[in-house]
Short mmCIF file of C-alpha atoms in Angstrom, two decimals:
data_model
loop_
_atom_site.label_atom_id
_atom_site.label_comp_id
_atom_site.label_asym_id
_atom_site.label_seq_id
_atom_site.Cartn_x
_atom_site.Cartn_y
_atom_site.Cartn_z
CA MET A 165 -44.58 -71.19 0.81
CA ARG A 166 -42.39 -73.15 -1.52
CA ALA A 167 -40.48 -76.28 -0.60
CA ARG A 168 -37.17 -74.53 -1.22
CA THR A 169 -38.06 -71.80 1.27
CA LEU A 170 -39.06 -74.39 3.87
CA MET A 171 -35.79 -76.27 3.38
CA ARG A 172 -33.79 -73.03 3.66
CA LEU A 173 -35.58 -72.00 6.85
CA THR A 174 -35.24 -75.48 8.38
CA PHE A 175 -31.64 -76.35 7.51
CA ALA A 176 -29.68 -73.46 5.98
CA ASN A 177 -29.19 -71.03 8.84
CA ALA A 178 -27.03 -70.96 11.93
CA ALA A 179 -29.79 -71.27 14.55
CA SER A 180 -31.49 -74.25 12.94
CA ALA A 181 -28.19 -76.01 12.22
CA ALA A 182 -27.03 -75.58 15.82
CA TYR A 183 -30.35 -76.86 17.16
CA LEU A 184 -30.39 -79.89 14.84
CA GLY A 185 -26.78 -80.57 15.83
CA LEU A 186 -27.78 -80.55 19.50
CA VAL A 187 -30.63 -82.96 18.82
CA GLY A 188 -28.32 -85.20 16.79
CA ALA A 189 -25.72 -85.19 19.55
CA SER A 190 -28.32 -86.22 22.13
CA VAL A 191 -29.44 -89.09 19.89
CA VAL A 192 -25.83 -90.24 19.33
CA PHE A 193 -25.23 -90.09 23.08
CA GLU A 194 -28.35 -92.17 23.70
CA VAL A 195 -27.40 -94.83 21.14
CA THR A 196 -23.84 -94.97 22.50
CA ALA A 197 -25.12 -95.38 26.06
CA VAL A 198 -27.47 -98.17 25.03
CA LEU A 199 -24.76 -100.04 23.11
CA PHE A 200 -21.81 -99.69 25.49
CA TRP A 201 -23.06 -98.78 28.98
CA GLU A 202 -26.03 -99.18 31.24
CA PRO A 203 -28.49 -96.74 29.65
CA GLY A 204 -30.55 -95.81 32.72
CA ILE A 205 -32.79 -92.93 31.76
CA VAL A 206 -30.53 -91.57 29.03
CA GLY A 207 -33.39 -91.97 26.54
CA ILE A 208 -35.13 -88.95 27.98
CA TRP A 209 -32.63 -86.43 26.56
CA PRO A 210 -33.91 -86.36 22.96
CA PHE A 211 -37.41 -85.79 24.33
CA LEU A 212 -36.23 -82.98 26.59
CA VAL A 213 -34.24 -81.29 23.83
CA THR A 214 -37.28 -81.35 21.53
CA ALA A 215 -39.84 -80.54 24.24
CA PRO A 216 -42.67 -79.51 24.44
CA THR A 217 -43.72 -80.76 21.01
CA SER A 218 -42.21 -84.23 21.37
CA LEU A 219 -43.76 -84.72 24.80
CA LEU A 220 -47.15 -83.73 23.42
CA MET A 221 -46.73 -86.13 20.49
CA ALA A 222 -45.58 -88.93 22.80
CA GLY A 223 -48.66 -88.34 24.93
CA ILE A 224 -50.87 -88.58 21.85
CA VAL A 225 -49.12 -91.80 20.77
CA GLY A 226 -49.60 -93.21 24.28
CA ALA A 227 -53.25 -92.21 24.36
CA ILE A 228 -54.01 -93.86 21.02
CA TRP A 229 -51.87 -97.01 21.15
CA GLY A 230 -51.09 -97.30 24.85
CA MET A 231 -48.28 -99.61 25.90
CA ASP A 232 -48.50 -101.42 22.55
CA ALA A 233 -47.05 -98.40 20.72
CA SER A 234 -43.99 -99.07 18.62
CA VAL A 235 -40.75 -97.37 19.56
CA TRP A 236 -40.62 -96.08 15.98
CA LEU A 237 -43.66 -93.91 16.66
CA LEU A 238 -41.74 -92.24 19.48
CA VAL A 239 -38.69 -91.84 17.23
CA ALA A 240 -40.94 -90.22 14.63
CA ALA A 241 -42.28 -87.89 17.32
CA VAL A 242 -38.75 -86.73 18.15
CA VAL A 243 -37.82 -86.29 14.46
CA VAL A 244 -40.97 -84.34 13.59
CA SER A 245 -40.57 -82.19 16.71
CA ALA A 246 -36.93 -81.40 15.89
CA LEU A 247 -37.84 -80.40 12.34
CA LEU A 248 -40.74 -78.22 13.51
CA HIS A 249 -38.53 -76.46 16.05
CA ALA A 250 -35.76 -75.95 13.47
CA LEU A 251 -38.30 -74.43 11.08
CA ALA A 252 -39.60 -72.13 13.81
CA LEU A 253 -36.05 -71.03 14.70
CA GLY A 254 -35.27 -70.38 11.05
CA ALA A 255 -38.45 -68.34 10.57
CA LEU A 256 -37.72 -66.35 13.73
CA LEU A 257 -34.16 -65.65 12.62
CA GLU A 258 -35.36 -64.60 9.16
CA THR A 259 -37.94 -62.27 10.69
CA LEU A 260 -35.39 -60.68 13.02
CA ARG A 261 -32.89 -60.22 10.19
CA GLY A 262 -35.58 -58.65 8.03
CA ARG A 263 -36.48 -56.13 10.70
CA ARG A 264 -32.86 -55.24 11.29
CA ARG A 265 -32.31 -54.58 7.58
CA GLY A 266 -35.33 -52.33 7.46
CA ARG A 267 -37.70 -54.67 5.62
CA GLY A 268 -41.12 -55.31 6.99
CA ARG A 269 -42.01 -51.66 7.54
CA GLY A 270 -44.20 -51.47 4.50
CA PRO A 271 -43.90 -49.23 1.45
CA THR A 272 -42.71 -45.70 1.97
CA ARG A 273 -44.13 -42.69 0.21
CA PRO A 274 -41.89 -40.19 -1.50
CA SER A 275 -41.89 -36.89 0.30
CA ARG A 276 -43.38 -33.86 -1.41
CA ALA A 277 -41.31 -30.76 -1.09
#
């Protein structure tokens, strides 16, 4: 698969764009809450929006580095999870569109009359 195809599947379709927008909104909400209000457990929302991949990655980070893990490793876990989910949504949408248009059925033989 070429890089251009991966970029198109990850960013250039409605499902992936909406999902990445949702993840971005949760991150903006978290940063705003930390800067201006009492954050509480607001930091959980980006992990929940990108679950289950981000929770699995956070568990791996915790298992390897423990409590000494940098917060940037957890941020990277959320970013990588969001991109993987956007790619999966784009691939799913492309597959569904292809089936609806009639592609994916294989070659057809001409009929002999």
